[in-house]
Amino acid sequence: RRFLVMGWMMGMEWSSFLMLLVVVALASACQNLTGFAFALIFVGLVGALHLLPIADAANVAGLLTLVNGIVFIRSHPFRPRWDMLKPMIISSTIGVFLGLGLLHFLTGNLVVVLRLLLGVTIIVCAVVLLRQTGKREKLSGMRAMYVASGLSGLLGGLFSTSGPPIVYHLYREPLPAVLIRQCLLVLFMANTVVRLTVVTISGELSRASLVTAAFAVPVVAGVTWFVAKHPPPLPVRVMQWLVCSLLLLTGVSMLYSALASFAT
């Protein structure tokens, strides 16, 4: 009965709602094991399985990203490097607005194209993350920073998946890992705040998104605790390959689903 009530609140059957929570758990486990990919896996699988509209799935991913970021900052206070973050935030904010505009256009007119775009994005991100090489000897110029941040903002506006471009860029820079993680956290939270503000003002933050996020928070917390207590005995690089392989399968499934819609 409990699942029936939850599903009714979101306008879906209890089996679909249960599958949605399974996807949340899987995406959260991948995030905790590798440090990335929650939004990509969650939005991709939810879209491929037709559990939620892509726009709603992106909103849920944004809400969970914001919650996780707030919890982390409260327990790990730090002083961000604003000299690095200011150009990143400016460029990514512009990208977020462009991504939201593109999402609004595609959602209203070309839903199948949106699904194709998400499938291609997931596949490209997985390949880029798999091919990540060693660090550079010196810092890249500001142009590279603006481009990486802008692309992250664009993906954040479209699908709440800001990670891959800026993650790839920063982890190749000769910077301390702690500083990189702090910059990424602040940038992702800034993108999420901008995105959720625009979505809320425009009235596009649906009840389904809020209900899913509310029930997803304890699932994410539980999975995080379990993975911390019982980490799998596998090297980090092996886990990254497994997660990226899952991303590739998700992207291919999304492409197949979109192409099948074209055929019909």
XYZ file of N, CA, C and O in Angstrom, residues 11-194:
736
model
N 1.968 9.799 -10.145
C 1.279 9.472 -11.372
C 1.835 8.245 -12.072
O 1.763 8.144 -13.288
N 2.405 7.300 -11.316
C 2.949 6.090 -11.934
C 2.568 4.874 -11.096
O 2.182 4.995 -9.939
N 2.703 3.683 -11.703
C 2.409 2.446 -11.005
C 3.502 2.158 -9.980
O 4.637 2.613 -10.108
N 3.150 1.337 -8.961
C 4.114 1.076 -7.885
C 5.352 0.368 -8.404
O 6.462 0.587 -7.897
N 5.200 -0.496 -9.423
C 6.365 -1.209 -9.953
C 7.355 -0.241 -10.603
O 8.574 -0.395 -10.465
N 6.826 0.759 -11.294
C 7.694 1.765 -11.906
C 8.386 2.608 -10.846
O 9.565 2.957 -10.979
N 7.644 2.918 -9.778
C 8.231 3.705 -8.696
C 9.341 2.918 -7.997
O 10.390 3.462 -7.661
N 9.106 1.618 -7.783
C 10.122 0.775 -7.169
C 11.360 0.698 -8.058
O 12.501 0.769 -7.569
N 11.161 0.572 -9.366
C 12.285 0.558 -10.297
C 13.047 1.880 -10.253
O 14.281 1.908 -10.344
N 12.323 2.968 -10.068
C 12.949 4.283 -9.966
C 13.898 4.334 -8.767
O 15.020 4.860 -8.867
N 13.477 3.790 -7.630
C 14.337 3.773 -6.453
C 15.549 2.866 -6.659
O 16.639 3.142 -6.139
N 15.366 1.784 -7.406
C 16.501 0.908 -7.731
C 17.533 1.662 -8.563
O 18.750 1.542 -8.341
N 17.058 2.462 -9.513
C 17.970 3.275 -10.330
C 18.710 4.282 -9.459
O 19.921 4.511 -9.633
N 17.996 4.896 -8.510
C 18.635 5.839 -7.579
C 19.752 5.139 -6.815
O 20.862 5.674 -6.666
N 19.472 3.931 -6.317
C 20.472 3.187 -5.551
C 21.680 2.841 -6.417
O 22.838 2.975 -5.980
N 21.439 2.400 -7.648
C 22.537 2.046 -8.552
C 23.395 3.259 -8.881
O 24.635 3.196 -8.832
N 22.745 4.371 -9.200
C 23.490 5.590 -9.531
C 24.284 6.087 -8.329
O 25.421 6.548 -8.471
N 23.693 5.992 -7.147
C 24.380 6.430 -5.938
C 25.592 5.548 -5.648
O 26.657 6.047 -5.240
N 25.453 4.243 -5.846
C 26.581 3.336 -5.630
C 27.735 3.665 -6.580
O 28.900 3.720 -6.165
N 27.416 3.909 -7.832
C 28.454 4.273 -8.806
C 29.129 5.581 -8.421
O 30.346 5.732 -8.545
N 28.342 6.540 -7.964
C 28.894 7.831 -7.544
C 29.861 7.648 -6.379
O 30.944 8.234 -6.356
N 29.493 6.836 -5.407
C 30.343 6.646 -4.230
C 31.592 5.837 -4.549
O 32.634 6.034 -3.910
N 31.524 4.964 -5.521
C 32.673 4.125 -5.854
C 33.683 4.834 -6.748
O 34.872 4.515 -6.718
N 33.225 5.786 -7.538
C 34.119 6.415 -8.514
C 34.235 7.922 -8.362
O 35.161 8.521 -8.899
N 33.288 8.569 -7.670
C 33.332 10.025 -7.518
C 32.641 10.780 -8.629
O 32.685 12.009 -8.668
N 31.983 10.102 -9.555
C 31.269 10.787 -10.631
C 30.140 9.892 -11.134
O 29.968 8.774 -10.673
N 29.359 10.424 -12.052
C 28.412 9.642 -12.863
C 27.024 9.494 -12.268
O 26.168 8.870 -12.898
N 26.713 10.069 -11.086
C 25.357 9.899 -10.560
C 24.316 10.410 -11.541
O 23.380 9.700 -11.910
N 24.456 11.673 -11.946
C 23.440 12.280 -12.808
C 23.373 11.586 -14.159
O 22.288 11.367 -14.705
N 24.537 11.245 -14.736
C 24.547 10.586 -16.040
C 23.796 9.256 -15.991
O 22.963 8.964 -16.852
N 24.093 8.443 -14.976
C 23.446 7.137 -14.876
C 21.971 7.289 -14.526
O 21.107 6.634 -15.120
N 21.659 8.161 -13.570
C 20.266 8.323 -13.161
C 19.407 8.841 -14.310
O 18.381 8.244 -14.660
N 19.811 9.957 -14.905
C 19.020 10.540 -15.996
C 18.969 9.587 -17.178
O 17.920 9.415 -17.818
N 20.111 8.956 -17.491
C 20.143 8.050 -18.634
C 19.241 6.843 -18.464
O 18.447 6.507 -19.350
N 19.341 6.154 -17.312
C 18.515 4.964 -17.087
C 17.036 5.304 -16.959
O 16.180 4.594 -17.484
N 16.738 6.393 -16.244
C 15.339 6.800 -16.107
C 14.747 7.122 -17.475
O 13.604 6.776 -17.776
N 15.544 7.785 -18.313
C 15.065 8.087 -19.662
C 14.923 6.856 -20.522
O 13.940 6.689 -21.248
N 15.908 5.949 -20.450
C 15.863 4.734 -21.260
C 14.706 3.830 -20.868
O 14.107 3.164 -21.718
N 14.394 3.803 -19.561
C 13.301 2.953 -19.064
C 11.951 3.665 -19.077
O 10.946 3.088 -18.660
N 11.933 4.925 -19.505
C 10.697 5.721 -19.582
C 10.006 5.830 -18.220
O 8.778 5.781 -18.132
N 10.793 5.979 -17.166
C 10.221 6.099 -15.827
C 9.765 7.515 -15.524
O 8.796 7.716 -14.782
N 10.482 8.497 -16.049
C 10.142 9.910 -15.889
C 10.528 10.640 -17.165
O 11.435 10.202 -17.881
N 9.870 11.762 -17.463
C 10.362 12.609 -18.545
C 11.791 13.061 -18.240
O 12.165 13.225 -17.069
N 12.583 13.258 -19.266
C 13.982 13.631 -19.074
C 14.105 14.923 -18.276
O 14.987 15.060 -17.417
N 13.220 15.874 -18.513
C 13.279 17.144 -17.779
C 13.075 16.920 -16.284
O 13.775 17.506 -15.445
N 12.120 16.044 -15.909
C 11.890 15.743 -14.494
C 13.079 15.005 -13.887
O 13.473 15.262 -12.741
N 13.635 14.059 -14.646
C 14.798 13.320 -14.148
C 15.976 14.258 -13.894
O 16.694 14.116 -12.900
N 16.167 15.227 -14.781
C 17.246 16.208 -14.590
C 16.998 17.054 -13.345
O 17.937 17.388 -12.609
N 15.733 17.408 -13.087
C 15.410 18.178 -11.882
C 15.711 17.385 -10.618
O 16.227 17.925 -9.635
N 15.372 16.097 -10.620
C 15.662 15.248 -9.462
C 17.168 15.168 -9.231
O 17.645 15.290 -8.090
N 17.927 14.956 -10.301
C 19.386 14.887 -10.174
C 19.935 16.186 -9.600
O 20.845 16.177 -8.764
N 19.374 17.321 -10.014
C 19.816 18.610 -9.492
C 19.511 18.763 -8.013
O 20.352 19.234 -7.241
N 18.307 18.380 -7.605
C 17.929 18.474 -6.192
C 18.833 17.615 -5.313
O 19.284 18.052 -4.241
N 19.130 16.401 -5.765
C 19.989 15.523 -4.981
C 21.427 16.035 -4.939
O 22.112 15.917 -3.918
N 21.891 16.601 -6.045
C 23.228 17.194 -6.066
C 23.335 18.319 -5.056
O 24.337 18.441 -4.329
N 22.298 19.147 -4.984
C 22.304 20.270 -4.044
C 22.290 19.779 -2.601
O 23.038 20.285 -1.747
N 21.463 18.785 -2.304
C 21.403 18.236 -0.950
C 22.752 17.655 -0.540
O 23.265 17.923 0.561
N 23.343 16.861 -1.425
C 24.630 16.247 -1.114
C 25.709 17.307 -0.901
O 26.563 17.172 -0.023
N 25.677 18.361 -1.719
C 26.665 19.425 -1.592
C 26.542 20.159 -0.266
O 27.552 20.467 0.391
N 25.311 20.446 0.154
C 25.085 21.143 1.421
C 25.564 20.289 2.592
O 26.226 20.788 3.515
N 25.248 18.998 2.552
C 25.683 18.094 3.626
C 27.206 18.041 3.694
O 27.804 18.087 4.780
N 27.853 17.984 2.539
C 29.316 17.898 2.515
C 29.940 19.168 3.081
O 30.884 19.111 3.881
N 29.427 20.329 2.691
C 30.001 21.592 3.159
C 29.819 21.746 4.663
O 30.706 22.244 5.366
N 28.690 21.310 5.181
C 28.449 21.428 6.627
C 29.412 20.556 7.421
O 29.783 20.895 8.547
N 29.814 19.440 6.856
C 30.709 18.537 7.572
C 32.176 18.701 7.191
O 33.053 18.201 7.889
N 32.445 19.389 6.066
C 33.823 19.609 5.620
C 33.994 21.071 5.202
O 34.068 21.392 4.013
N 34.042 21.998 6.164
C 34.184 23.413 5.804
C 35.519 23.694 5.122
O 36.536 23.079 5.442
N 35.505 24.606 4.171
C 36.729 24.968 3.470
C 36.581 26.354 2.866
O 35.484 26.908 2.807
N 37.685 26.898 2.403
C 37.700 28.199 1.735
C 37.998 27.993 0.256
O 39.119 27.646 -0.108
N 37.037 28.209 -0.607
C 37.252 27.972 -2.042
C 38.269 28.951 -2.635
O 38.463 30.060 -2.129
N 38.901 28.550 -3.713
C 39.821 29.408 -4.464
C 38.996 30.216 -5.465
O 38.763 29.811 -6.601
N 38.534 31.393 -5.040
C 37.658 32.195 -5.880
C 38.366 32.718 -7.123
O 37.715 33.011 -8.129
N 39.695 32.849 -7.093
C 40.411 33.295 -8.281
C 40.268 32.283 -9.416
O 40.273 32.651 -10.599
N 40.128 31.015 -9.071
C 39.874 29.988 -10.080
C 38.391 29.833 -10.368
O 37.986 29.598 -11.510
N 37.586 29.968 -9.328
C 36.166 29.666 -9.469
C 35.378 30.740 -10.212
O 34.407 30.425 -10.918
N 35.758 32.008 -10.065
C 34.970 33.085 -10.686
C 34.834 32.913 -12.190
O 33.706 32.935 -12.722
N 35.930 32.736 -12.949
C 35.743 32.537 -14.402
C 34.994 31.254 -14.724
O 34.230 31.204 -15.698
N 35.191 30.217 -13.910
C 34.483 28.963 -14.149
C 32.983 29.142 -13.961
O 32.173 28.657 -14.773
N 32.594 29.840 -12.890
C 31.172 30.028 -12.604
C 30.515 30.926 -13.648
O 29.383 30.664 -14.091
N 31.214 31.983 -14.061
C 30.654 32.881 -15.085
C 30.376 32.119 -16.373
O 29.285 32.194 -16.948
N 31.375 31.363 -16.832
C 31.224 30.624 -18.087
C 30.159 29.542 -17.973
O 29.326 29.365 -18.877
N 30.161 28.802 -16.863
C 29.194 27.711 -16.711
C 27.774 28.233 -16.547
O 26.818 27.590 -16.999
N 27.616 29.409 -15.920
C 26.272 29.981 -15.768
C 25.672 30.319 -17.128
O 24.492 30.058 -17.383
N 26.494 30.889 -17.998
C 26.030 31.156 -19.364
C 25.619 29.847 -20.033
O 24.584 29.758 -20.701
N 26.438 28.805 -19.838
C 26.116 27.503 -20.410
C 24.819 26.927 -19.867
O 24.048 26.315 -20.611
N 24.558 27.116 -18.575
C 23.318 26.617 -17.970
C 22.101 27.252 -18.634
O 21.125 26.561 -18.970
N 22.139 28.567 -18.835
C 21.010 29.249 -19.482
C 20.809 28.744 -20.915
O 19.668 28.523 -21.352
N 21.908 28.554 -21.633
C 21.799 28.023 -22.997
C 21.225 26.608 -22.980
O 20.368 26.258 -23.805
N 21.694 25.784 -22.034
C 21.194 24.417 -21.942
C 19.722 24.357 -21.595
O 18.972 23.553 -22.156
N 19.285 25.229 -20.677
C 17.864 25.260 -20.315
C 16.999 25.712 -21.492
O 15.904 25.183 -21.705
N 17.494 26.680 -22.233
C 16.746 27.128 -23.410
C 16.623 26.016 -24.432
O 15.541 25.799 -25.006
N 17.709 25.284 -24.641
C 17.670 24.165 -25.585
C 16.756 23.053 -25.077
O 16.002 22.450 -25.853
N 16.804 22.787 -23.764
C 15.925 21.771 -23.186
C 14.463 22.146 -23.363
O 13.631 21.303 -23.729
N 14.129 23.402 -23.108
C 12.745 23.860 -23.252
C 12.270 23.701 -24.697
O 11.149 23.237 -24.943
N 13.116 24.031 -25.647
C 12.738 23.918 -27.058
C 12.546 22.463 -27.458
O 11.544 22.107 -28.087
N 13.500 21.600 -27.072
C 13.428 20.204 -27.481
C 12.306 19.459 -26.765
O 11.669 18.593 -27.357
N 12.069 19.780 -25.492
C 10.992 19.123 -24.754
C 9.634 19.431 -25.366
O 8.751 18.580 -25.432
N 9.480 20.655 -25.831
C 8.188 21.051 -26.378
C 7.983 20.639 -27.820
O 6.850 20.477 -28.264
N 9.076 20.453 -28.568
C 8.927 20.239 -30.005
C 9.550 18.940 -30.519
O 9.011 18.321 -31.422
N 10.683 18.568 -29.952
C 11.435 17.452 -30.513
C 11.916 16.532 -29.382
O 13.114 16.436 -29.112
N 10.970 15.848 -28.742
C 11.319 14.998 -27.605
C 12.262 13.878 -28.038
O 13.200 13.522 -27.304
N 12.037 13.314 -29.211
C 12.887 12.220 -29.684
C 14.319 12.717 -29.900
O 15.286 12.020 -29.579
N 14.460 13.920 -30.432
C 15.790 14.499 -30.616
C 16.475 14.691 -29.271
O 17.687 14.474 -29.133
N 15.710 15.078 -28.262
C 16.261 15.234 -26.915
C 16.799 13.901 -26.406
O 17.885 13.842 -25.810
N 16.072 12.826 -26.643
C 16.525 11.511 -26.202
C 17.770 11.086 -26.974
O 18.695 10.494 -26.392
N 17.806 11.373 -28.260
C 19.012 11.088 -29.041
C 20.206 11.865 -28.513
O 21.310 11.329 -28.376
N 19.978 13.137 -28.207
C 21.050 13.984 -27.699
C 21.570 13.460 -26.369
O 22.788 13.441 -26.131
N 20.676 13.019 -25.491
C 21.104 12.477 -24.210
C 21.908 11.198 -24.403
O 22.949 10.998 -23.754
N 21.449 10.327 -25.295
C 22.188 9.089 -25.562
C 23.590 9.355 -26.067
O 24.567 8.757 -25.597
N 23.715 10.268 -27.024
C 25.031 10.619 -27.564
C 25.904 11.245 -26.473
O 27.104 10.944 -26.363
N 25.311 12.118 -25.665
C 26.061 12.773 -24.584
C 26.632 11.752 -23.615
O 27.804 11.838 -23.221
N 25.825 10.775 -23.215
C 26.280 9.760 -22.266
C 27.428 8.944 -22.853
O 28.437 8.676 -22.187
N 27.294 8.548 -24.115
C 28.343 7.748 -24.755
C 29.645 8.538 -24.862
O 30.728 8.035 -24.531
N 29.551 9.799 -25.294
C 30.749 10.628 -25.427
C 31.411 10.844 -24.069
O 32.642 10.749 -23.937
N 30.605 11.119 -23.047
C 31.163 11.330 -21.709
C 31.870 10.083 -21.197
O 32.943 10.170 -20.582
N 31.279 8.914 -21.436
C 31.900 7.668 -20.989
C 33.244 7.455 -21.677
O 34.237 7.080 -21.035
N 33.290 7.696 -22.976
C 34.545 7.526 -23.726
C 35.603 8.513 -23.248
O 36.772 8.159 -23.049
N 35.196 9.771 -23.028
C 36.139 10.792 -22.561
C 36.711 10.418 -21.202
O 37.920 10.521 -20.961
N 35.851 9.974 -20.289
C 36.315 9.609 -18.950
C 37.207 8.373 -18.980
O 38.168 8.272 -18.216
N 36.929 7.438 -19.880
C 37.762 6.248 -19.992
C 39.146 6.586 -20.544
O 40.141 5.964 -20.169
N 39.226 7.574 -21.399
C 40.494 7.930 -22.033
C 41.271 8.964 -21.245
O 42.265 9.482 -21.730
N 40.845 9.267 -20.031
C 41.531 10.267 -19.221
C 42.986 9.870 -19.011
O 43.293 8.770 -18.583
N 43.897 10.794 -19.343
C 45.327 10.521 -19.271
C 45.944 11.239 -18.068
O 45.246 11.769 -17.220
N 47.274 11.254 -18.018
C 47.980 11.855 -16.899
C 47.888 13.376 -16.892
O 47.308 14.006 -17.771
N 48.521 13.966 -15.866
C 48.459 15.416 -15.681
C 49.399 16.139 -16.641
O 50.424 15.608 -17.073
N 49.033 17.392 -16.954
C 49.901 18.256 -17.740
C 51.040 18.763 -16.859
O 50.965 18.746 -15.642
N 52.089 19.265 -17.522
C 53.228 19.797 -16.775
C 52.972 21.209 -16.282
O 53.534 21.631 -15.269
N 52.118 21.979 -16.978
C 51.798 23.334 -16.541
C 50.324 23.614 -16.781
O 49.658 22.923 -17.555
N 49.822 24.643 -16.108
C 48.404 24.974 -16.195
C 48.009 25.387 -17.607
O 48.782 26.045 -18.318
N 46.810 25.009 -17.995
C 46.269 25.439 -19.285
C 45.889 26.914 -19.220
O 45.760 27.490 -18.131
N 45.667 27.511 -20.363
C 45.255 28.904 -20.414
C 43.800 29.082 -20.019
O 43.041 28.117 -19.862
N 43.398 30.341 -19.877
C 42.029 30.649 -19.474
C 41.017 30.223 -20.530
O 39.881 29.896 -20.196
N 41.419 30.217 -21.793
C 40.480 29.823 -22.844
C 39.992 28.398 -22.625
O 38.797 28.112 -22.748
N 40.925 27.487 -22.293
C 40.541 26.099 -22.047
C 39.608 26.001 -20.847
O 38.652 25.212 -20.843
N 39.863 26.808 -19.814
C 39.005 26.808 -18.631
C 37.595 27.272 -18.971
O 36.603 26.678 -18.538
N 37.507 28.356 -19.764
C 36.190 28.865 -20.154
C 35.421 27.842 -20.996
O 34.215 27.667 -20.820
N 36.122 27.190 -21.924
C 35.457 26.218 -22.787
C 34.942 25.032 -21.968
O 33.783 24.618 -22.108
N 35.799 24.478 -21.093
C 35.393 23.333 -20.275
C 34.234 23.704 -19.352
O 33.262 22.947 -19.210
N 34.309 24.890 -18.740
C 33.241 25.328 -17.835
C 31.949 25.585 -18.599
O 30.859 25.254 -18.122
N 32.061 26.189 -19.770
C 30.871 26.455 -20.577
C 30.175 25.175 -21.011
O 28.938 25.078 -20.958
N 30.964 24.170 -21.439
C 30.378 22.889 -21.826
C 29.723 22.200 -20.626
O 28.654 21.599 -20.747
N 30.359 22.312 -19.452
C 29.768 21.740 -18.249
C 28.434 22.406 -17.925
O 27.465 21.743 -17.571
N 28.398 23.732 -18.043
C 27.153 24.446 -17.807
C 26.072 24.049 -18.796
O 24.901 23.902 -18.427
N 26.458 23.876 -20.058
C 25.491 23.472 -21.090
C 24.873 22.119 -20.749
O 23.648 21.957 -20.803
N 25.709 21.143 -20.376
C 25.198 19.832 -19.990
C 24.401 19.913 -18.689
O 23.418 19.192 -18.497
N 24.831 20.818 -17.784
C 24.083 21.003 -16.543
C 22.700 21.567 -16.795
O 21.723 21.155 -16.164
N 22.598 22.519 -17.712
C 21.300 23.084 -18.054
C 20.396 22.077 -18.737
O 19.190 22.022 -18.472
N 20.974 21.245 -19.596
C 20.182 20.253 -20.312
C 19.742 19.102 -19.413
O 18.561 18.773 -19.326
N 20.716 18.472 -18.741
C 20.440 17.205 -18.063
C 20.902 17.161 -16.603
O 20.893 16.087 -15.997
N 21.352 18.287 -16.028
C 21.950 18.305 -14.683
C 23.178 17.402 -14.601
O 23.465 16.803 -13.561
N 23.910 17.295 -15.697
C 25.114 16.446 -15.756
C 26.324 17.313 -16.073
O 26.948 17.173 -17.118
N 26.682 18.174 -15.139
C 27.761 19.137 -15.385
C 29.156 18.513 -15.367
O 30.119 19.140 -15.815
N 29.279 17.316 -14.853
C 30.582 16.781 -14.513
C 31.625 16.570 -15.585
O 32.710 17.154 -15.511
N 31.363 15.730 -16.593
C 32.455 15.230 -17.432
C 33.417 16.263 -18.027
O 34.629 16.092 -17.880
N 32.971 17.333 -18.696
C 33.960 18.239 -19.305
C 34.918 18.877 -18.305
O 36.130 18.877 -18.509
N 34.383 19.401 -17.208
C 35.243 20.084 -16.244
C 36.030 19.087 -15.404
O 37.166 19.368 -14.982
N 35.469 17.907 -15.126
C 36.215 16.869 -14.415
C 37.427 16.456 -15.231
O 38.558 16.365 -14.717
N 37.214 16.200 -16.501
C 38.317 15.806 -17.385
C 39.383 16.889 -17.437
O 40.587 16.608 -17.373
N 38.939 18.146 -17.540
C 39.888 19.257 -17.657
C 40.697 19.447 -16.370
O 41.936 19.512 -16.409
N 40.017 19.526 -15.229
C 40.712 19.844 -13.986
C 41.637 18.716 -13.523
O 42.727 18.988 -12.995
N 41.236 17.480 -13.717
C 42.077 16.385 -13.249
C 43.313 16.178 -14.122
O 44.191 15.384 -13.764
N 43.409 16.885 -15.230
C 44.635 16.870 -16.022
C 45.536 18.048 -15.680
O 46.671 18.115 -16.139
N 45.030 18.979 -14.865
C 45.828 20.128 -14.461
C 46.754 19.752 -13.295
O 46.393 18.918 -12.470
N 47.930 20.390 -13.199
C 48.847 20.115 -12.077
C 48.383 20.812 -10.799
O 49.006 21.770 -10.320
N 47.259 20.340 -10.266
C 46.662 20.934 -9.071
C 46.447 19.854 -8.018
O 46.238 18.681 -8.363
N 46.449 20.222 -6.733
C 46.181 19.234 -5.681
C 44.781 18.652 -5.823
O 43.827 19.355 -6.169
N 44.649 17.371 -5.528
C 43.356 16.693 -5.672
C 42.291 17.314 -4.775
O 41.125 17.425 -5.170
N 42.689 17.749 -3.564
C 41.725 18.362 -2.652
C 41.173 19.650 -3.239
O 39.956 19.912 -3.184
N 42.031 20.477 -3.832
C 41.597 21.725 -4.447
C 40.654 21.451 -5.615
O 39.639 22.147 -5.785
N 40.949 20.450 -6.413
C 40.099 20.109 -7.550
C 38.709 19.704 -7.069
O 37.693 20.164 -7.606
N 38.648 18.856 -6.054
C 37.353 18.414 -5.540
C 36.551 19.586 -4.975
O 35.328 19.665 -5.162
N 37.223 20.505 -4.308
C 36.526 21.668 -3.756
C 35.972 22.548 -4.868
O 34.826 23.012 -4.793
N 36.784 22.783 -5.884
C 36.319 23.607 -7.014
C 35.139 22.951 -7.719
O 34.163 23.623 -8.083
N 35.214 21.642 -7.915
C 34.116 20.932 -8.575
C 32.841 21.016 -7.748
O 31.749 21.242 -8.298
N 32.962 20.841 -6.447
C 31.785 20.891 -5.581
C 31.097 22.249 -5.674
O 29.871 22.327 -5.866
N 31.882 23.329 -5.558
C 31.303 24.675 -5.613
C 30.698 24.936 -6.984
O 29.600 25.496 -7.100
N 31.383 24.541 -8.046
C 30.874 24.774 -9.398
C 29.573 24.017 -9.636
O 28.605 24.582 -10.163
N 29.517 22.759 -9.242
C 28.305 21.970 -9.444
C 27.138 22.544 -8.653
O 26.003 22.600 -9.140
N 27.409 22.980 -7.427
C 26.344 23.573 -6.628
C 25.863 24.884 -7.232
O 24.659 25.163 -7.255
N 26.787 25.690 -7.746
C 26.401 26.951 -8.385
C 25.535 26.690 -9.607
O 24.488 27.336 -9.807
N 25.942 25.731 -10.432
C 25.141 25.377 -11.604
C 23.758 24.889 -11.203
O 22.740 25.236 -11.823
N 23.715 24.073 -10.146
C 22.441 23.517 -9.691
C 21.516 24.602 -9.164
O 20.305 24.597 -9.444
N 22.064 25.543 -8.388
C 21.248 26.634 -7.853
C 20.661 27.465 -8.990
O 19.465 27.808 -8.984
N 21.486 27.803 -9.979
C 21.003 28.590 -11.120
C 19.905 27.823 -11.851
O 18.842 28.368 -12.160
